[in-house]
mmCIF file of C-alpha atoms in Angstrom:
data_model
loop_
_atom_site.group_PDB
_atom_site.id
_atom_site.type_symbol
_atom_site.label_atom_id
_atom_site.label_comp_id
_atom_site.label_asym_id
_atom_site.label_seq_id
_atom_site.Cartn_x
_atom_site.Cartn_y
_atom_site.Cartn_z
ATOM 1 C CA MET K 3 12.300 16.826 -38.276
ATOM 2 C CA SER K 4 12.274 19.520 -35.624
ATOM 3 C CA SER K 5 8.809 20.608 -36.747
ATOM 4 C CA GLN K 6 7.559 17.010 -36.534
ATOM 5 C CA LYS K 7 8.994 16.661 -33.031
ATOM 6 C CA ASP K 8 7.378 19.939 -31.991
ATOM 7 C CA ASN K 9 4.006 18.706 -33.247
ATOM 8 C CA ILE K 10 4.372 15.451 -31.340
ATOM 9 C CA LEU K 11 5.361 17.299 -28.171
ATOM 10 C CA ARG K 12 2.300 19.527 -28.523
ATOM 11 C CA SER K 13 0.148 16.402 -28.736
ATOM 12 C CA ILE K 14 1.878 14.941 -25.679
ATOM 13 C CA TYR K 15 1.280 18.063 -23.622
ATOM 14 C CA ALA K 16 -2.344 18.077 -24.798
ATOM 15 C CA ILE K 17 -2.773 14.471 -23.634
ATOM 16 C CA TYR K 18 -1.182 15.340 -20.309
ATOM 17 C CA GLU K 19 -3.555 18.283 -19.836
ATOM 18 C CA MET K 20 -6.545 16.113 -20.793
ATOM 19 C CA TYR K 21 -5.470 13.658 -18.119
ATOM 20 C CA LYS K 22 -5.123 16.371 -15.468
ATOM 21 C CA LYS K 23 -8.578 17.732 -16.328
ATOM 22 C CA GLY K 24 -10.166 14.285 -16.132
ATOM 23 C CA TYR K 25 -11.078 14.044 -19.824
ATOM 24 C CA LEU K 26 -9.440 10.614 -20.097
ATOM 25 C CA GLY K 27 -11.258 9.129 -17.135
ATOM 26 C CA GLY K 28 -9.086 7.426 -14.583
ATOM 27 C CA LYS K 29 -10.911 8.567 -11.459
ATOM 28 C CA ILE K 30 -10.554 4.967 -10.350
ATOM 29 C CA LEU K 31 -7.363 3.168 -11.358
ATOM 30 C CA PRO K 32 -6.656 -0.553 -10.828
ATOM 31 C CA GLU K 33 -4.245 0.116 -7.957
ATOM 32 C CA ASP K 34 -6.905 2.097 -6.095
ATOM 33 C CA SER K 35 -8.298 -1.293 -5.083
ATOM 34 C CA ASN K 36 -6.076 -1.706 -2.040
ATOM 35 C CA PRO K 37 -6.555 -2.193 1.725
ATOM 36 C CA GLY K 38 -6.007 1.486 2.539
ATOM 37 C CA LEU K 39 -3.013 0.878 4.774
ATOM 38 C CA SER K 40 -0.810 3.549 6.300
ATOM 39 C CA LYS K 41 1.407 4.827 3.483
ATOM 40 C CA SER K 42 4.577 4.429 5.515
ATOM 41 C CA SER K 43 3.890 0.940 6.865
ATOM 42 C CA ILE K 44 5.868 -2.139 5.937
ATOM 43 C CA ASP K 45 2.580 -3.917 5.160
ATOM 44 C CA ASN K 46 1.759 -1.248 2.598
ATOM 45 C CA TYR K 47 5.150 -1.582 0.890
ATOM 46 C CA ASN K 48 4.783 -5.372 0.897
ATOM 47 C CA PHE K 49 1.288 -5.205 -0.583
ATOM 48 C CA PHE K 50 2.298 -3.049 -3.528
ATOM 49 C CA THR K 51 5.618 -4.793 -4.144
ATOM 50 C CA LEU K 52 4.284 -8.346 -4.153
ATOM 51 C CA THR K 53 1.143 -7.545 -6.146
ATOM 52 C CA VAL K 54 3.087 -5.749 -8.875
ATOM 53 C CA ALA K 55 5.295 -8.831 -9.211
ATOM 54 C CA LEU K 56 2.296 -10.727 -10.640
ATOM 55 C CA ASP K 57 1.065 -7.915 -12.897
ATOM 56 C CA TYR K 58 2.129 -9.482 -16.173
ATOM 57 C CA GLN K 59 -0.220 -10.120 -19.111
ATOM 58 C CA ARG K 60 -3.412 -10.029 -17.075
ATOM 59 C CA ASN K 61 -6.364 -7.764 -16.326
ATOM 60 C CA ALA K 62 -5.069 -5.097 -13.949
ATOM 61 C CA PHE K 63 -8.420 -4.392 -12.297
ATOM 62 C CA SER K 64 -8.965 -8.086 -11.525
ATOM 63 C CA LEU K 65 -5.430 -8.472 -10.193
ATOM 64 C CA TRP K 66 -5.676 -5.643 -7.692
ATOM 65 C CA GLU K 67 -9.159 -6.646 -6.569
ATOM 66 C CA SER K 68 -7.855 -10.175 -5.954
ATOM 67 C CA ALA K 69 -4.903 -8.811 -3.999
ATOM 68 C CA LYS K 70 -7.170 -6.675 -1.842
ATOM 69 C CA LYS K 71 -9.480 -9.613 -1.061
ATOM 70 C CA THR K 72 -6.491 -11.792 -0.207
ATOM 71 C CA PHE K 73 -5.134 -9.176 2.183
ATOM 72 C CA LEU K 74 -8.452 -8.486 3.897
ATOM 73 C CA ASP K 75 -9.172 -12.167 4.562
ATOM 74 C CA PRO K 76 -7.570 -13.156 7.905
ATOM 75 C CA SER K 77 -7.051 -16.676 6.586
ATOM 76 C CA THR K 78 -4.932 -15.567 3.601
ATOM 77 C CA VAL K 79 -3.336 -12.244 4.630
ATOM 78 C CA GLN K 80 -0.169 -14.015 5.791
ATOM 79 C CA VAL K 81 1.023 -14.311 2.171
ATOM 80 C CA PHE K 82 1.910 -10.615 2.390
ATOM 81 C CA ASP K 83 4.372 -11.239 5.231
ATOM 82 C CA PRO K 84 7.660 -12.387 3.631
ATOM 83 C CA LYS K 85 8.981 -13.838 6.890
ATOM 84 C CA LEU K 86 5.941 -16.106 7.134
ATOM 85 C CA VAL K 87 5.998 -17.010 3.445
ATOM 86 C CA ILE K 88 9.567 -18.339 3.441
ATOM 87 C CA ASN K 89 8.600 -20.871 6.123
ATOM 88 C CA MET K 90 5.290 -21.793 4.517
ATOM 89 C CA SER K 91 4.794 -25.020 2.590
ATOM 90 C CA ASN K 92 4.440 -24.670 -1.149
ATOM 91 C CA GLU K 93 0.989 -26.236 -1.132
ATOM 92 C CA LYS K 94 -0.281 -23.879 1.535
ATOM 93 C CA LEU K 95 1.154 -20.806 -0.223
ATOM 94 C CA LYS K 96 -0.354 -21.924 -3.504
ATOM 95 C CA LYS K 97 -3.732 -22.488 -1.879
ATOM 96 C CA TYR K 98 -3.764 -19.029 -0.308
ATOM 97 C CA LEU K 99 -2.649 -17.278 -3.505
ATOM 98 C CA CYS K 100 -5.309 -19.081 -5.532
ATOM 99 C CA GLU K 101 -8.139 -18.495 -3.045
ATOM 100 C CA TYR K 102 -9.145 -15.200 -4.716
ATOM 101 C CA ASN K 103 -7.328 -15.789 -8.024
ATOM 102 C CA LEU K 104 -4.341 -13.669 -7.073
ATOM 103 C CA ALA K 105 -2.250 -16.416 -8.661
ATOM 104 C CA LEU K 106 -3.681 -17.335 -12.062
ATOM 105 C CA GLN K 107 -0.785 -19.658 -12.887
ATOM 106 C CA PRO K 108 -0.615 -21.630 -9.622
ATOM 107 C CA ASN K 109 2.883 -23.044 -9.952
ATOM 108 C CA LYS K 110 4.647 -20.171 -11.685
ATOM 109 C CA HIS K 111 3.038 -17.368 -9.702
ATOM 110 C CA THR K 112 3.614 -19.164 -6.408
ATOM 111 C CA GLU K 113 7.273 -19.618 -7.326
ATOM 112 C CA ILE K 114 7.647 -15.914 -8.185
ATOM 113 C CA TRP K 115 5.892 -14.815 -4.998
ATOM 114 C CA ARG K 116 8.118 -17.013 -2.848
ATOM 115 C CA LYS K 117 11.283 -15.833 -4.626
ATOM 116 C CA ILE K 118 10.441 -12.162 -4.047
ATOM 117 C CA CYS K 119 9.738 -12.918 -0.380
ATOM 118 C CA GLU K 120 13.062 -14.749 -0.066
ATOM 119 C CA THR K 121 14.827 -11.788 -1.637
ATOM 120 C CA MET K 122 13.181 -9.386 0.782
ATOM 121 C CA CYS K 123 14.159 -11.567 3.751
ATOM 122 C CA PHE K 124 17.675 -12.651 2.811
ATOM 123 C CA LEU K 125 18.896 -9.415 1.222
ATOM 124 C CA PHE K 126 16.885 -6.755 3.045
ATOM 125 C CA ASP K 127 15.998 -8.254 6.436
ATOM 126 C CA GLY K 128 12.362 -8.766 5.446
ATOM 127 C CA ASP K 129 11.804 -5.080 4.703
ATOM 128 C CA ILE K 130 11.909 -3.863 1.083
ATOM 129 C CA ARG K 131 12.373 -0.317 2.369
ATOM 130 C CA ASN K 132 15.933 -1.310 3.268
ATOM 131 C CA LEU K 133 16.638 -1.615 -0.459
ATOM 132 C CA PHE K 134 15.785 2.043 -0.891
ATOM 133 C CA ILE K 135 17.670 3.108 2.216
ATOM 134 C CA GLU K 136 20.732 1.239 0.927
ATOM 135 C CA THR K 137 20.517 3.059 -2.412
ATOM 136 C CA LYS K 138 19.606 6.399 -0.812
ATOM 137 C CA TRP K 139 16.302 6.351 -2.726
ATOM 138 C CA TYR K 140 18.230 7.162 -5.920
ATOM 139 C CA ILE K 141 16.563 5.713 -9.025
ATOM 140 C CA PRO K 142 19.723 4.821 -11.028
ATOM 141 C CA ASP K 143 21.174 2.903 -8.077
ATOM 142 C CA ILE K 144 17.853 1.162 -7.403
ATOM 143 C CA LEU K 145 17.623 0.099 -11.053
ATOM 144 C CA LYS K 146 21.208 -1.168 -11.048
ATOM 145 C CA LEU K 147 20.617 -3.226 -7.923
ATOM 146 C CA VAL K 148 17.314 -4.723 -9.108
ATOM 147 C CA GLN K 149 18.026 -5.110 -12.836
ATOM 148 C CA VAL K 150 21.737 -5.966 -12.766
ATOM 149 C CA THR K 151 23.308 -6.870 -9.420
ATOM 150 C CA HIS K 152 20.409 -8.986 -8.118
ATOM 151 C CA LYS K 153 18.414 -9.456 -11.314
ATOM 152 C CA SER K 154 17.714 -13.159 -10.743
ATOM 153 C CA SER K 155 16.410 -12.350 -7.266
ATOM 154 C CA PHE K 156 13.628 -10.171 -8.659
ATOM 155 C CA PRO K 157 11.646 -12.292 -11.163
ATOM 156 C CA TYR K 158 9.295 -10.121 -13.244
ATOM 157 C CA LEU K 159 10.079 -7.056 -11.088
ATOM 158 C CA SER K 160 13.489 -6.714 -12.746
ATOM 159 C CA GLY K 161 11.910 -6.387 -16.196
ATOM 160 C CA ILE K 162 11.928 -2.990 -17.884
ATOM 161 C CA LYS K 163 8.148 -2.644 -17.728
ATOM 162 C CA LEU K 164 7.410 -3.879 -14.219
ATOM 163 C CA CYS K 165 10.430 -2.299 -12.551
ATOM 164 C CA SER K 166 9.450 1.190 -13.709
ATOM 165 C CA TYR K 167 5.795 0.531 -12.935
ATOM 166 C CA TRP K 168 6.641 -0.798 -9.471
ATOM 167 C CA LEU K 169 8.617 2.300 -8.488
ATOM 168 C CA HIS K 170 5.923 4.527 -9.983
ATOM 169 C CA ILE K 171 3.264 2.753 -7.900
ATOM 170 C CA LEU K 172 5.339 2.952 -4.724
ATOM 171 C CA GLU K 173 5.810 6.663 -5.269
ATOM 172 C CA LYS K 174 2.060 7.127 -5.575
ATOM 173 C CA TYR K 175 0.690 4.777 -2.918
ATOM 174 C CA THR K 176 3.414 4.744 -0.244
ATOM 175 C CA ASP K 177 5.470 7.477 1.371
ATOM 176 C CA ALA K 178 8.426 6.727 -0.925
ATOM 177 C CA THR K 179 10.188 9.820 -2.251
ATOM 178 C CA PHE K 180 12.714 8.933 -4.918
ATOM 179 C CA ASN K 181 15.602 10.999 -6.214
ATOM 180 C CA GLY K 182 16.507 11.047 -9.902
ATOM 181 C CA ARG K 183 12.963 10.514 -11.207
ATOM 182 C CA GLU K 184 14.119 11.615 -14.653
ATOM 183 C CA PHE K 185 16.027 8.328 -14.898
ATOM 184 C CA LEU K 186 12.871 6.267 -14.425
ATOM 185 C CA SER K 187 11.687 5.089 -17.831
ATOM 186 C CA ILE K 188 8.095 4.901 -18.930
ATOM 187 C CA ALA K 189 6.588 1.473 -18.182
ATOM 188 C CA PRO K 190 6.178 0.122 -21.743
ATOM 189 C CA ASP K 191 3.121 -2.102 -21.414
ATOM 190 C CA THR K 192 0.683 -2.882 -24.237
ATOM 191 C CA HIS K 193 -1.240 0.380 -23.891
ATOM 192 C CA ILE K 194 1.912 2.519 -23.804
ATOM 193 C CA ILE K 195 3.211 0.773 -26.914
ATOM 194 C CA LYS K 196 -0.114 1.328 -28.705
ATOM 195 C CA ALA K 197 -0.115 5.013 -27.734
ATOM 196 C CA THR K 198 3.477 5.388 -28.925
ATOM 197 C CA HIS K 199 2.442 3.956 -32.288
ATOM 198 C CA LYS K 200 -0.657 6.157 -32.447
ATOM 199 C CA LEU K 201 1.526 9.241 -31.985
ATOM 200 C CA GLY K 202 3.665 8.157 -34.929
ATOM 201 C CA LEU K 203 6.763 7.482 -32.863
ATOM 202 C CA ILE K 204 7.036 3.873 -34.049
ATOM 203 C CA SER K 205 5.903 2.124 -37.218
ATOM 204 C CA ALA K 206 3.597 -0.879 -37.504
ATOM 205 C CA ASP K 207 6.578 -3.054 -38.421
ATOM 206 C CA MET K 208 8.405 -2.007 -35.271
ATOM 207 C CA LEU K 209 5.529 -3.384 -33.195
ATOM 208 C CA LYS K 210 6.739 -6.872 -34.141
ATOM 209 C CA ASP K 211 10.257 -6.263 -32.815
ATOM 210 C CA ASN K 212 11.005 -8.525 -29.844
ATOM 211 C CA LYS K 213 12.801 -5.598 -28.209
ATOM 212 C CA ILE K 214 9.850 -3.244 -28.586
ATOM 213 C CA GLN K 215 9.635 -2.513 -24.846
ATOM 214 C CA LEU K 216 13.243 -1.343 -24.669
ATOM 215 C CA LEU K 217 12.800 0.638 -27.879
ATOM 216 C CA VAL K 218 9.697 2.430 -26.595
ATOM 217 C CA ALA K 219 11.392 3.240 -23.292
ATOM 218 C CA GLU K 220 14.356 4.767 -25.139
ATOM 219 C CA ILE K 221 12.085 6.787 -27.435
ATOM 220 C CA TRP K 222 10.275 8.410 -24.519
ATOM 221 C CA SER K 223 13.498 9.060 -22.646
ATOM 222 C CA ASP K 224 14.984 10.865 -25.648
ATOM 223 C CA LEU K 225 11.783 12.687 -26.562
ATOM 224 C CA LEU K 226 11.184 14.248 -23.161
ATOM 225 C CA LYS K 227 14.734 15.443 -22.581
ATOM 226 C CA GLU K 228 14.837 19.198 -22.026
ATOM 227 C CA THR K 229 11.109 19.271 -21.211
ATOM 228 C CA ASN K 230 9.454 19.628 -17.818
ATOM 229 C CA LEU K 231 8.002 16.112 -18.076
ATOM 230 C CA THR K 232 9.716 12.867 -17.154
ATOM 231 C CA PRO K 233 8.886 9.616 -18.991
ATOM 232 C CA ILE K 234 7.063 8.130 -16.000
ATOM 233 C CA ASP K 235 4.881 11.268 -15.780
ATOM 234 C CA MET K 236 3.333 10.180 -19.076
ATOM 235 C CA HIS K 237 2.604 6.588 -18.096
ATOM 236 C CA THR K 238 -0.911 7.032 -16.707
ATOM 237 C CA PRO K 239 -1.998 9.691 -19.268
ATOM 238 C CA LEU K 240 -0.947 7.482 -22.194
ATOM 239 C CA TRP K 241 -2.401 4.356 -20.579
ATOM 240 C CA LEU K 242 -5.763 6.075 -20.158
ATOM 241 C CA TRP K 243 -5.608 7.588 -23.651
ATOM 242 C CA SER K 244 -5.168 4.107 -25.108
ATOM 243 C CA LYS K 245 -7.939 2.697 -22.897
ATOM 244 C CA SER K 246 -10.238 5.480 -24.163
ATOM 245 C CA LYS K 247 -9.646 4.301 -27.758
ATOM 246 C CA PHE K 248 -7.496 7.368 -28.431
ATOM 247 C CA ILE K 249 -10.021 10.119 -27.872
ATOM 248 C CA ASP K 250 -9.426 13.013 -30.289
ATOM 249 C CA ILE K 251 -6.853 15.303 -28.705
ATOM 250 C CA GLU K 252 -7.331 18.104 -31.239
ATOM 251 C CA ARG K 253 -10.794 18.920 -29.950
ATOM 252 C CA ARG K 254 -9.697 19.473 -26.381
#
């Protein structure tokens, strides 16, 4: 078993190196389509928080392009200001979110967007950065607050996939510096699950398990213990490896 684990770890490190060298592509990622705001600004945190909240079972490139267009249009940018959203009529919010297809499910996505804005206003004075200040930027405490204490206040964002992805994105595109990164699980989306299967870490039958996301997250957490990689470090490399149709890692 140890030999099998060693072989898998060698493959993982090879994939990681391929990613760093650009062999997997990824020069332009979906989230790179953003307004180019100051990393430390509240608008930047709002943009990446609210957009991630709608990143569920849809084309990532289209989502982020829609979000960027919505932000750059003076007539729709107000949807990224939580304090304006909570006083906005439902019809107006829906219209603005649908203008550039940011909301693909008009009713459901509008409801989620409004709920996240209400959470930001009523719990964190309209500034999501206050959540991180309150938890001292410590991942385990952030996860507990979002996924347990106030779970119902964070629709979609409290899920195991989007919560990890959200914090990963904030770390990359804002000035957020989190403590306890090793406690941040991989974001088990479709591509991560496929890559996990390709590496032989889960069977075909396990793919049908309704708890597959939790299972995959636990597998990566256990596998990377006592290595210099954290689970979230492998998110983008594995995502790109899956998108590349699992380019042969033995030839690199």
